[in-house]
Coordinates of C-alpha atoms and ligand atoms in Angstrom, one line a residue:
M228 CA 26.0 -153.8 132.5
P229 CA 23.9 -156.8 133.8
K230 CA 20.3 -156.9 132.6
A231 CA 17.7 -156.0 135.2
I232 CA 15.5 -158.9 136.3
S233 CA 11.9 -158.4 135.5
S234 CA 8.8 -160.4 136.2
Y235 CA 5.0 -160.1 135.5
I236 CA 2.8 -159.1 138.3
C237 CA -1.0 -159.3 138.4
Q238 CA -2.3 -155.8 139.0
Q239 CA -5.4 -157.2 140.8
C240 CA -3.9 -159.5 143.4
G241 CA -0.1 -159.2 143.1
Y242 CA 0.5 -162.7 141.9
K243 CA 4.0 -163.0 140.4
S244 CA 5.0 -165.0 137.4
P245 CA 8.3 -165.2 135.4
Q246 CA 6.4 -165.0 132.1
Y247 CA 3.3 -163.3 130.7
L248 CA 0.0 -165.0 131.5
G249 CA -3.4 -164.2 130.0
K250 CA -5.4 -165.2 133.1
C251 CA -4.2 -165.0 136.7
P252 CA -4.2 -168.4 138.3
Q253 CA -4.8 -166.8 141.8
C254 CA -7.6 -164.3 141.2
D255 CA -8.9 -165.5 137.8
S256 CA -8.8 -162.0 136.3
W257 CA -7.9 -161.6 132.6
N258 CA -5.1 -159.5 131.0
S259 CA -4.0 -158.2 134.4
F260 CA -0.3 -158.9 134.1
V261 CA 2.2 -156.0 133.8
E262 CA 5.9 -156.4 133.4
Q263 CA 7.9 -154.8 136.3
I264 CA 11.5 -154.6 137.2
E265 CA 12.4 -156.6 140.3
S266 CA 15.6 -154.9 141.4
R267 CA 14.5 -151.3 140.7
V268 CA 16.8 -149.8 143.4
K269 CA 20.0 -151.6 142.3
N270 CA 19.2 -151.0 138.7
L271 CA 18.7 -147.3 139.1
E272 CA 21.8 -147.0 141.2
S273 CA 23.8 -148.4 138.2
R274 CA 21.9 -146.1 135.8
R275 CA 22.7 -143.1 138.0
K276 CA 26.4 -143.9 138.0
Q277 CA 26.4 -144.5 134.3
S278 CA 24.8 -141.1 133.5
R279 CA 26.6 -139.4 136.4
L280 CA 23.5 -138.4 138.1
S281 CA 24.9 -138.8 141.5
T282 CA 23.2 -135.6 142.7
L283 CA 20.2 -137.9 143.5
A284 CA 21.9 -139.3 146.5
T285 CA 19.6 -141.3 148.7
S286 CA 22.1 -142.1 151.5
D287 CA 21.8 -138.7 153.2
S288 CA 18.1 -138.9 153.9
Q289 CA 17.1 -137.1 157.0
I290 CA 13.9 -136.0 158.8
V291 CA 13.3 -132.2 158.8
N292 CA 10.7 -130.1 160.5
L293 CA 8.5 -128.1 158.1
S294 CA 9.2 -124.9 160.0
K295 CA 12.9 -125.2 159.0
I296 CA 12.0 -125.2 155.3
Q297 CA 12.1 -121.9 153.6
K298 CA 9.3 -121.1 151.3
T299 CA 10.6 -120.5 147.8
D300 CA 8.6 -119.1 145.0
Y301 CA 9.1 -121.3 141.9
K302 CA 10.7 -119.2 139.2
R303 CA 8.4 -120.2 136.4
I304 CA 9.4 -120.2 132.7
S305 CA 6.9 -118.4 130.6
T306 CA 5.7 -120.1 127.5
S307 CA 5.2 -116.7 125.8
M308 CA 1.6 -117.8 125.2
E309 CA -0.7 -116.2 127.7
E310 CA -3.4 -118.9 127.3
F311 CA -0.8 -121.7 127.9
D312 CA 0.7 -119.9 131.0
R313 CA -2.8 -119.5 132.4
V314 CA -3.4 -123.2 132.3
L315 CA -0.1 -124.0 133.9
G316 CA -1.0 -121.7 136.7
G317 CA 0.9 -119.2 138.8
P318 CA 0.6 -115.7 140.3
A319 CA -0.9 -113.0 138.0
R320 CA 1.5 -110.4 136.7
Q321 CA 1.2 -106.8 135.4
S322 CA 0.8 -106.3 131.7
P323 CA 3.8 -104.7 129.9
D324 CA 2.2 -101.3 129.9
G325 CA 1.3 -101.7 133.6
S326 CA -2.4 -101.0 133.0
S327 CA -3.9 -104.4 133.8
R328 CA -3.1 -107.7 135.4
M329 CA -2.5 -110.6 133.1
A330 CA -2.8 -114.3 133.8
G331 CA 0.7 -115.1 135.1
G332 CA 2.3 -118.5 135.5
G333 CA 4.4 -120.8 133.4
I334 CA 6.4 -123.9 133.6
V335 CA 7.8 -124.9 137.0
P336 CA 11.4 -126.1 136.7
G337 CA 11.8 -129.9 137.3
S338 CA 8.2 -130.7 136.7
L339 CA 6.9 -133.5 134.5
I340 CA 4.0 -132.4 132.4
L341 CA 1.8 -134.7 130.4
V342 CA -0.1 -133.4 127.4
S343 CA -2.8 -135.8 126.3
G344 CA -5.3 -135.8 123.5
D345 CA -6.7 -137.6 120.5
P346 CA -4.5 -138.2 117.5
G347 CA -4.4 -135.3 115.1
I348 CA -5.8 -132.8 117.6
G349 CA -2.6 -130.7 117.6
K350 CA -0.4 -131.8 120.5
S351 CA 2.8 -131.9 118.4
T352 CA 1.9 -128.5 116.8
L353 CA 1.4 -126.8 120.2
L354 CA 4.6 -128.2 121.7
T355 CA 6.6 -127.3 118.6
Q356 CA 5.4 -123.7 119.1
L357 CA 6.4 -123.9 122.7
A358 CA 9.9 -125.2 121.7
L359 CA 10.2 -122.3 119.2
N360 CA 9.2 -119.8 121.8
I361 CA 11.6 -121.0 124.5
N362 CA 14.6 -121.8 122.3
K363 CA 16.5 -118.5 122.4
P364 CA 20.1 -118.7 121.1
L365 CA 22.6 -116.2 122.4
A366 CA 22.1 -112.9 120.6
V367 CA 25.2 -111.8 118.6
S368 CA 25.6 -108.6 120.5
D369 CA 25.7 -110.5 123.8
S370 CA 28.4 -112.9 122.7
L371 CA 31.3 -110.7 123.8
L372 CA 29.7 -109.9 127.1
A373 CA 29.0 -113.6 127.8
A374 CA 32.6 -114.7 127.8
K375 CA 32.0 -116.4 131.1
S376 CA 30.0 -119.6 130.8
E377 CA 27.7 -118.6 133.6
Q378 CA 26.6 -115.5 131.8
R379 CA 26.1 -117.5 128.6
K380 CA 23.8 -119.8 130.4
A381 CA 21.7 -117.0 131.8
N382 CA 21.3 -115.4 128.4
S383 CA 20.4 -118.4 126.3
S384 CA 17.9 -121.1 126.6
S385 CA 17.7 -124.3 124.7
V386 CA 15.1 -126.9 124.0
L387 CA 15.6 -130.6 123.2
Y388 CA 12.8 -132.2 121.2
V389 CA 12.9 -136.0 121.5
A390 CA 11.1 -137.3 118.4
G391 CA 10.1 -140.9 118.7
E392 CA 7.1 -140.7 116.4
E393 CA 8.1 -138.6 113.5
S394 CA 11.4 -138.2 111.6
A395 CA 13.5 -135.0 111.8
Q396 CA 12.3 -134.2 108.3
Q397 CA 8.7 -134.3 109.3
I398 CA 9.4 -132.0 112.2
K399 CA 11.3 -129.6 109.9
I400 CA 8.2 -129.4 107.7
R401 CA 6.0 -128.5 110.7
V402 CA 8.5 -125.9 111.9
D403 CA 8.6 -124.3 108.5
R404 CA 4.8 -124.0 108.6
I405 CA 5.0 -122.2 111.9
N406 CA 8.1 -120.1 111.7
P407 CA 10.7 -120.9 109.0
K408 CA 13.4 -118.8 110.7
A409 CA 13.4 -120.4 114.1
S410 CA 14.8 -123.8 115.2
F411 CA 15.7 -126.1 118.1
S412 CA 17.6 -129.4 118.7
I413 CA 16.1 -132.7 117.8
L414 CA 17.0 -136.1 119.1
S415 CA 15.6 -139.1 117.2
D416 CA 15.8 -142.0 119.6
T417 CA 13.4 -144.2 121.5
D418 CA 15.7 -145.7 124.1
V419 CA 14.8 -143.9 127.4
D420 CA 18.3 -144.6 128.8
N421 CA 20.0 -143.0 125.8
I422 CA 17.7 -140.1 126.0
I423 CA 18.4 -139.6 129.7
E424 CA 22.2 -139.6 129.0
A425 CA 21.7 -137.0 126.2
I426 CA 19.7 -134.8 128.6
G427 CA 22.4 -135.1 131.3
A428 CA 25.1 -134.2 128.8
A429 CA 23.3 -131.3 127.0
K430 CA 21.4 -129.9 130.1
P431 CA 18.7 -128.1 128.0
T432 CA 16.3 -125.6 129.5
L433 CA 13.3 -127.7 128.5
V434 CA 12.7 -131.2 127.1
I435 CA 9.8 -132.3 125.0
V436 CA 9.2 -136.1 124.5
D437 CA 6.8 -136.9 121.6
S438 CA 5.5 -139.4 122.6
I439 CA 5.9 -141.4 125.8
Q440 CA 4.3 -144.4 124.1
T441 CA 7.2 -144.8 121.7
L442 CA 9.9 -145.0 124.4
Q443 CA 11.3 -148.2 125.8
T444 CA 14.0 -149.4 128.1
Q445 CA 16.0 -152.6 127.3
D446 CA 15.5 -153.7 130.9
L447 CA 12.0 -154.7 130.1
E448 CA 11.0 -157.3 127.5
S449 CA 7.5 -155.9 126.7
I450 CA 7.0 -153.8 123.7
A451 CA 7.0 -150.0 123.6
G452 CA 3.6 -148.6 124.6
S453 CA 2.8 -151.4 127.1
V454 CA 1.8 -150.3 130.6
G455 CA 5.0 -151.6 132.1
Q456 CA 7.2 -149.7 129.6
V457 CA 5.3 -146.5 129.8
R458 CA 5.4 -146.5 133.6
E459 CA 9.1 -147.3 133.8
C460 CA 10.1 -144.7 131.2
A461 CA 8.0 -142.0 132.8
H462 CA 9.5 -142.9 136.2
R463 CA 13.0 -142.6 134.9
L464 CA 12.3 -139.3 133.2
Q465 CA 10.7 -138.0 136.4
L466 CA 14.0 -138.7 138.3
I467 CA 16.1 -136.8 135.8
A468 CA 13.6 -133.9 135.7
K469 CA 13.8 -133.6 139.5
S470 CA 17.5 -134.0 139.9
L471 CA 18.6 -131.6 137.1
Q472 CA 15.6 -129.2 137.6
I473 CA 14.7 -129.5 133.9
P474 CA 11.0 -129.5 133.0
I475 CA 9.9 -132.3 130.7
F476 CA 6.8 -132.4 128.6
L477 CA 5.5 -135.8 127.7
V478 CA 3.0 -136.3 124.8
G479 CA 0.5 -139.1 125.7
H480 CA -2.1 -140.7 123.4
V481 CA -5.6 -141.3 124.6
T482 CA -6.9 -144.9 124.0
K483 CA -10.2 -145.6 122.4
E484 CA -11.9 -145.8 125.8
G485 CA -10.6 -142.3 126.6
N486 CA -8.0 -143.5 129.0
L487 CA -4.4 -142.4 128.9
A488 CA -2.2 -145.3 127.9
G489 CA -2.5 -147.8 130.7
P490 CA -5.1 -147.5 133.4
K491 CA -4.3 -144.0 134.4
T492 CA -0.8 -145.2 135.0
L493 CA 0.9 -142.0 133.9
E494 CA -1.4 -139.6 135.7
H495 CA 0.0 -140.7 139.0
V496 CA 3.7 -140.3 138.0
V497 CA 3.5 -136.8 136.5
D498 CA 3.0 -133.4 138.2
V499 CA 0.7 -131.8 135.7
V500 CA -1.8 -133.3 133.3
L501 CA -3.0 -131.1 130.4
S502 CA -5.6 -132.4 127.9
L503 CA -6.0 -130.9 124.5
E504 CA -9.7 -131.2 123.5
G505 CA -11.8 -130.1 120.6
D506 CA -13.9 -131.3 117.7
P507 CA -11.7 -132.2 114.8
Q508 CA -14.3 -130.6 112.4
N509 CA -14.0 -127.3 114.3
Q510 CA -11.0 -125.0 114.5
F511 CA -11.2 -124.4 118.3
R512 CA -8.9 -126.3 120.7
I513 CA -9.2 -126.2 124.5
L514 CA -6.2 -126.9 126.7
R515 CA -7.5 -128.0 130.1
S516 CA -5.5 -128.9 133.3
T517 CA -7.0 -131.9 135.0
K518 CA -4.2 -132.3 137.5
N519 CA -1.8 -129.6 138.6
R520 CA 0.6 -129.8 141.6
F521 CA 1.5 -126.2 141.1
G522 CA -1.7 -124.4 140.2
P523 CA -5.5 -124.7 139.9
T524 CA -7.2 -127.4 138.0
D525 CA -9.9 -127.1 135.3
E526 CA -8.4 -123.9 134.1
V527 CA -8.7 -123.6 130.3
G528 CA -6.8 -122.0 127.5
V529 CA -8.5 -121.5 124.1
F530 CA -6.7 -121.7 120.8
E531 CA -7.6 -121.8 117.1
M532 CA -5.9 -124.2 114.8
E533 CA -4.8 -122.3 111.8
E534 CA -2.6 -122.8 108.7
G535 CA 0.4 -121.4 110.7
G536 CA -0.2 -123.3 114.0
M537 CA -2.2 -122.7 117.1
I538 CA -3.4 -119.1 117.5
E539 CA -4.4 -117.9 121.0
V540 CA -8.0 -116.7 121.5
K541 CA -8.0 -113.8 123.8
N542 CA -11.8 -113.2 124.1
P543 CA -13.3 -116.7 123.7
S544 CA -16.8 -115.8 124.9
K545 CA -17.2 -113.3 122.1
L546 CA -16.0 -115.8 119.5
F547 CA -18.2 -118.6 120.7
L548 CA -21.3 -116.3 120.5
E549 CA -20.6 -115.1 117.0
S550 CA -22.8 -117.7 115.2
A551 CA -25.6 -116.9 112.8
S552 CA -28.2 -118.4 115.0
R553 CA -27.5 -115.8 117.7
R554 CA -28.0 -113.0 115.3
M555 CA -31.2 -114.4 114.0
E556 CA -32.7 -115.2 117.4
A557 CA -33.6 -118.7 116.2
P558 CA -35.8 -120.9 118.4
G559 CA -33.6 -123.5 120.3
S560 CA -30.7 -121.3 121.0
A561 CA -29.8 -120.3 124.6
V562 CA -26.7 -118.8 126.2
A563 CA -25.1 -120.2 129.4
A564 CA -22.4 -118.6 131.5
T565 CA -20.0 -121.3 132.6
M566 CA -16.9 -121.2 134.7
N567 CA -13.7 -122.8 133.7
G568 CA -11.2 -122.6 136.5
T569 CA -11.1 -118.9 137.3
R570 CA -12.5 -117.7 134.0
P571 CA -16.1 -117.2 133.0
L572 CA -16.9 -118.4 129.5
L573 CA -20.2 -117.8 127.7
V574 CA -21.3 -120.5 125.4
E575 CA -24.3 -121.0 123.1
I576 CA -26.3 -124.2 123.6
Q577 CA -28.5 -125.3 120.7
A578 CA -31.4 -127.8 120.9
L579 CA -33.6 -129.4 118.3
V580 CA -36.8 -131.1 119.3
T581 CA -38.5 -133.1 116.5
K582 CA -41.3 -135.7 116.4
S583 CA -39.9 -139.2 116.9
F584 CA -40.8 -142.3 114.9
L585 CA -38.8 -144.6 117.1
P586 CA -40.2 -146.7 120.0
M587 CA -37.3 -145.3 122.1
P588 CA -37.0 -141.6 121.2
R589 CA -33.4 -140.3 120.9
R590 CA -31.7 -138.0 123.4
T591 CA -28.3 -137.1 121.9
G592 CA -26.0 -134.5 123.4
S593 CA -22.7 -133.3 122.0
G594 CA -20.4 -131.4 124.3
I595 CA -22.6 -132.3 127.3
D596 CA -22.9 -135.4 129.5
N597 CA -25.6 -137.7 128.0
N598 CA -26.8 -138.8 131.5
R599 CA -27.3 -135.2 132.5
L600 CA -29.3 -134.6 129.4
Q601 CA -31.6 -137.6 130.2
L602 CA -32.1 -136.3 133.7
L603 CA -33.0 -132.8 132.5
V604 CA -35.4 -134.1 129.9
A605 CA -37.1 -136.2 132.7
V606 CA -37.4 -133.1 134.9
L607 CA -38.9 -131.1 132.0
Q608 CA -41.4 -133.9 131.3
S609 CA -42.6 -134.5 134.8
R610 CA -42.3 -131.1 136.5
M611 CA -43.1 -128.9 133.6
K612 CA -45.5 -131.3 131.9
L613 CA -43.7 -130.8 128.5
P614 CA -44.8 -133.4 126.0
L615 CA -41.3 -134.8 125.2
F616 CA -42.1 -138.5 125.4
D617 CA -42.6 -138.8 121.7
K618 CA -39.8 -136.4 120.6
D619 CA -36.3 -136.8 119.5
I620 CA -34.0 -134.3 121.2
F621 CA -30.6 -133.2 120.1
V622 CA -28.5 -130.8 122.1
N623 CA -25.2 -129.3 121.0
V624 CA -22.6 -126.9 122.5
T625 CA -21.3 -124.8 119.7
G626 CA -17.6 -124.3 119.0
G627 CA -16.8 -127.9 119.9
L628 CA -16.6 -126.9 123.6
R629 CA -17.3 -129.4 126.4
V630 CA -19.5 -128.2 129.3
I631 CA -19.1 -130.2 132.4
E632 CA -20.8 -127.8 134.9
P633 CA -24.4 -128.2 136.2
A634 CA -24.6 -124.4 136.0
A635 CA -25.5 -124.9 132.3
D636 CA -28.6 -126.9 133.2
L637 CA -31.0 -124.0 132.9
A638 CA -29.7 -123.0 129.5
I639 CA -30.0 -126.6 128.3
C640 CA -33.6 -126.9 129.6
L641 CA -34.6 -123.5 128.0
A642 CA -33.0 -124.4 124.7
I643 CA -35.2 -127.5 124.6
A644 CA -38.3 -125.6 125.7
S645 CA -37.6 -122.9 123.2
S646 CA -37.3 -125.4 120.3
L647 CA -40.4 -127.4 121.4
N648 CA -42.5 -124.2 121.5
D649 CA -40.9 -122.7 118.4
A650 CA -40.4 -119.6 120.5
P651 CA -37.0 -117.8 120.4
I652 CA -35.1 -116.5 123.5
S653 CA -34.1 -112.9 123.4
S654 CA -30.5 -112.5 122.3
K655 CA -29.9 -110.3 125.3
T656 CA -30.7 -113.0 127.8
V657 CA -28.2 -115.2 129.6
L658 CA -29.1 -118.2 131.7
I659 CA -27.3 -119.4 134.8
G660 CA -28.5 -122.2 137.2
E661 CA -28.4 -125.8 138.2
V662 CA -31.7 -127.6 138.0
G663 CA -32.7 -130.0 140.8
L664 CA -34.8 -133.1 140.4
L665 CA -37.8 -131.3 141.9
G666 CA -37.6 -128.6 139.2
E667 CA -36.1 -126.1 141.5
L668 CA -33.3 -123.7 140.5
R669 CA -30.1 -124.0 142.6
P670 CA -27.6 -121.2 143.2
V671 CA -24.2 -121.6 141.5
R672 CA -20.7 -120.5 142.5
F673 CA -19.2 -117.2 141.2
L674 CA -22.5 -115.7 140.1
D675 CA -20.9 -112.2 140.2
K676 CA -18.1 -113.2 137.8
R677 CA -20.5 -114.8 135.4
T678 CA -22.9 -111.9 135.5
S679 CA -20.2 -109.3 134.9
E680 CA -18.7 -111.2 131.9
A681 CA -22.3 -111.4 130.4
K682 CA -22.8 -107.6 131.0
K683 CA -19.4 -106.9 129.3
L684 CA -20.6 -108.8 126.2
G685 CA -23.9 -106.8 126.0
F686 CA -26.3 -109.1 127.8
T687 CA -28.9 -107.1 129.7
K688 CA -31.1 -109.9 131.3
V689 CA -29.6 -112.5 133.6
I690 CA -31.9 -115.3 134.7
S691 CA -30.6 -117.2 137.8
S692 CA -31.8 -118.5 141.1
E693 CA -31.8 -114.9 142.3
N694 CA -34.8 -114.0 140.2
A695 CA -36.4 -117.4 139.5
K696 CA -37.0 -120.0 142.2
S697 CA -38.0 -122.8 139.9
L698 CA -37.6 -123.9 136.3
S699 CA -41.2 -123.1 135.5
E700 CA -40.7 -119.5 136.8
A701 CA -37.6 -119.2 134.6
V702 CA -39.5 -120.4 131.5
K703 CA -42.3 -117.9 132.2
L704 CA -39.7 -115.1 132.5
V705 CA -37.9 -116.0 129.3
L706 CA -40.6 -117.4 127.0
G707 CA -43.6 -115.8 128.5
K708 CA -45.4 -119.2 128.9
Ligands
TYD207 P1 -0.5 -132.6 115.1 O1 0.1 -131.6 116.0 O2 0.4 -133.5 114.3 O3 -1.5 -133.6 116.0 P2 -1.1 -134.6 117.1 O4 0.3 -134.5 117.5 O5 -2.0 -134.3 118.3 O6 -1.4 -136.0 116.6 O7 -1.6 -131.9 114.2 C1 -2.3 -132.5 113.2 C2 -3.2 -131.7 112.4 O8 -3.0 -130.3 112.5 C3 -2.9 -132.0 110.9 O9 -4.2 -132.5 110.4 C4 -2.5 -130.7 110.3 C5 -3.0 -129.7 111.2 N1 -2.1 -128.5 111.2 C6 -2.6 -127.3 111.0 O10 -3.8 -127.1 110.8 N2 -1.8 -126.1 111.1 C7 -0.5 -126.3 111.3 O11 0.3 -125.2 111.4 C8 0.1 -127.6 111.6 C9 1.5 -127.7 111.9 C10 -0.8 -128.6 111.5
MG208 MG1 1.9 -135.8 117.1

């Protein structure tokens, strides 16, 4: 097969060059060249023929009216992990005993799903568990029944794990840790075109690629992991996923700057982006959807990293609040009711205020946005007249959780005021509210859901914009000052 022609294109101005250039001669930007295939259409045509993917015919394109299209509900594949299904999104379903509604959802066939996260956070572990859950060989008792191949297909489901990063041996060790009796198929290859051929031949129920940065196509000269390679490989996998209706999970590493390999390259190609977050020192792991074409975003699933893999956490609020500081009613501890997607989550916010000996006192937040912390400290200083100008301030969200909602503002402010005054907040009080620049308390969305979750966990006093109009009123209500 003839080699595809590639060239380097400046991502800023579109200048084209036959070889890599450090600086663009047209727009003067540095490191902006990315290798791209010139004759993508021709090349893909030959690929399709080669891997017999002619189902993807482009010749019969036609215009249709939306009213002619029948609405079909995606038949989602459950991951057998409720927390995972919740993040993937989908309609709720009845629990097996019929008493309550569980978070429904699952994997949409033909979707391309990216799982990103820091190295060592547990991406491979979570996806190995997923593979073990989905891979169901035909039960022996069914084998007589399933003489017809159609029936066999319906009764069994298979997973193909493409290992570009680790050897089969290493994956075996991981599987043994999680469930020594279970198994699935592994393909150790990094050539995306070979992988696509293998998928076309085996037609598995689900494919997991660990990781996209290790894949490459011979049609590009740049090394595996470069923006050009990552984009082209993901694009080719997208085509096979859609044409064969096989969902594909891609593992993607996050760079030092917090970007997914390449400037958000992958996020545009895939249907769903899930990020696995957590503090490596802590056992909690949060799976968050940041893009989802088939469900809500910002939904979270909570797991605990244990010796035998990731364990689902069914009642995360309770677990996050089980710290010793809550039991002791220590000064500097406050509880916020946050929303993550459709789920309320109660978290403890701790603050420590100490005398500073630095010309520029420190304001350090972990689990919250540092700019937001600066702003709230400024409001406390100027609207509440709290003497914070010569104090170091440290704020931490316990459990390694990241809080991105302004609804946690009130809890952050009160944790700081509580630490400064050495006055504890009652362990039965929960704080909900966004703080404005004028020191006013703003209403937040889903107050009912947050309040009922707090009541469920035994909180009796809810402070929000309903009963306090400003930050100073809230401080009076909570600390009595
Ligand atoms: P891994 O899934 O390899 O991370 P990633 O693919 O995101 O780089 O997980 C790495 C860590 O998880 C490693 O330090 C060992 C730990 N671990 C457990 O605690 N329990 C387990 O069951 C497994 C398989 C790993
Ligand atoms: Mg890994």
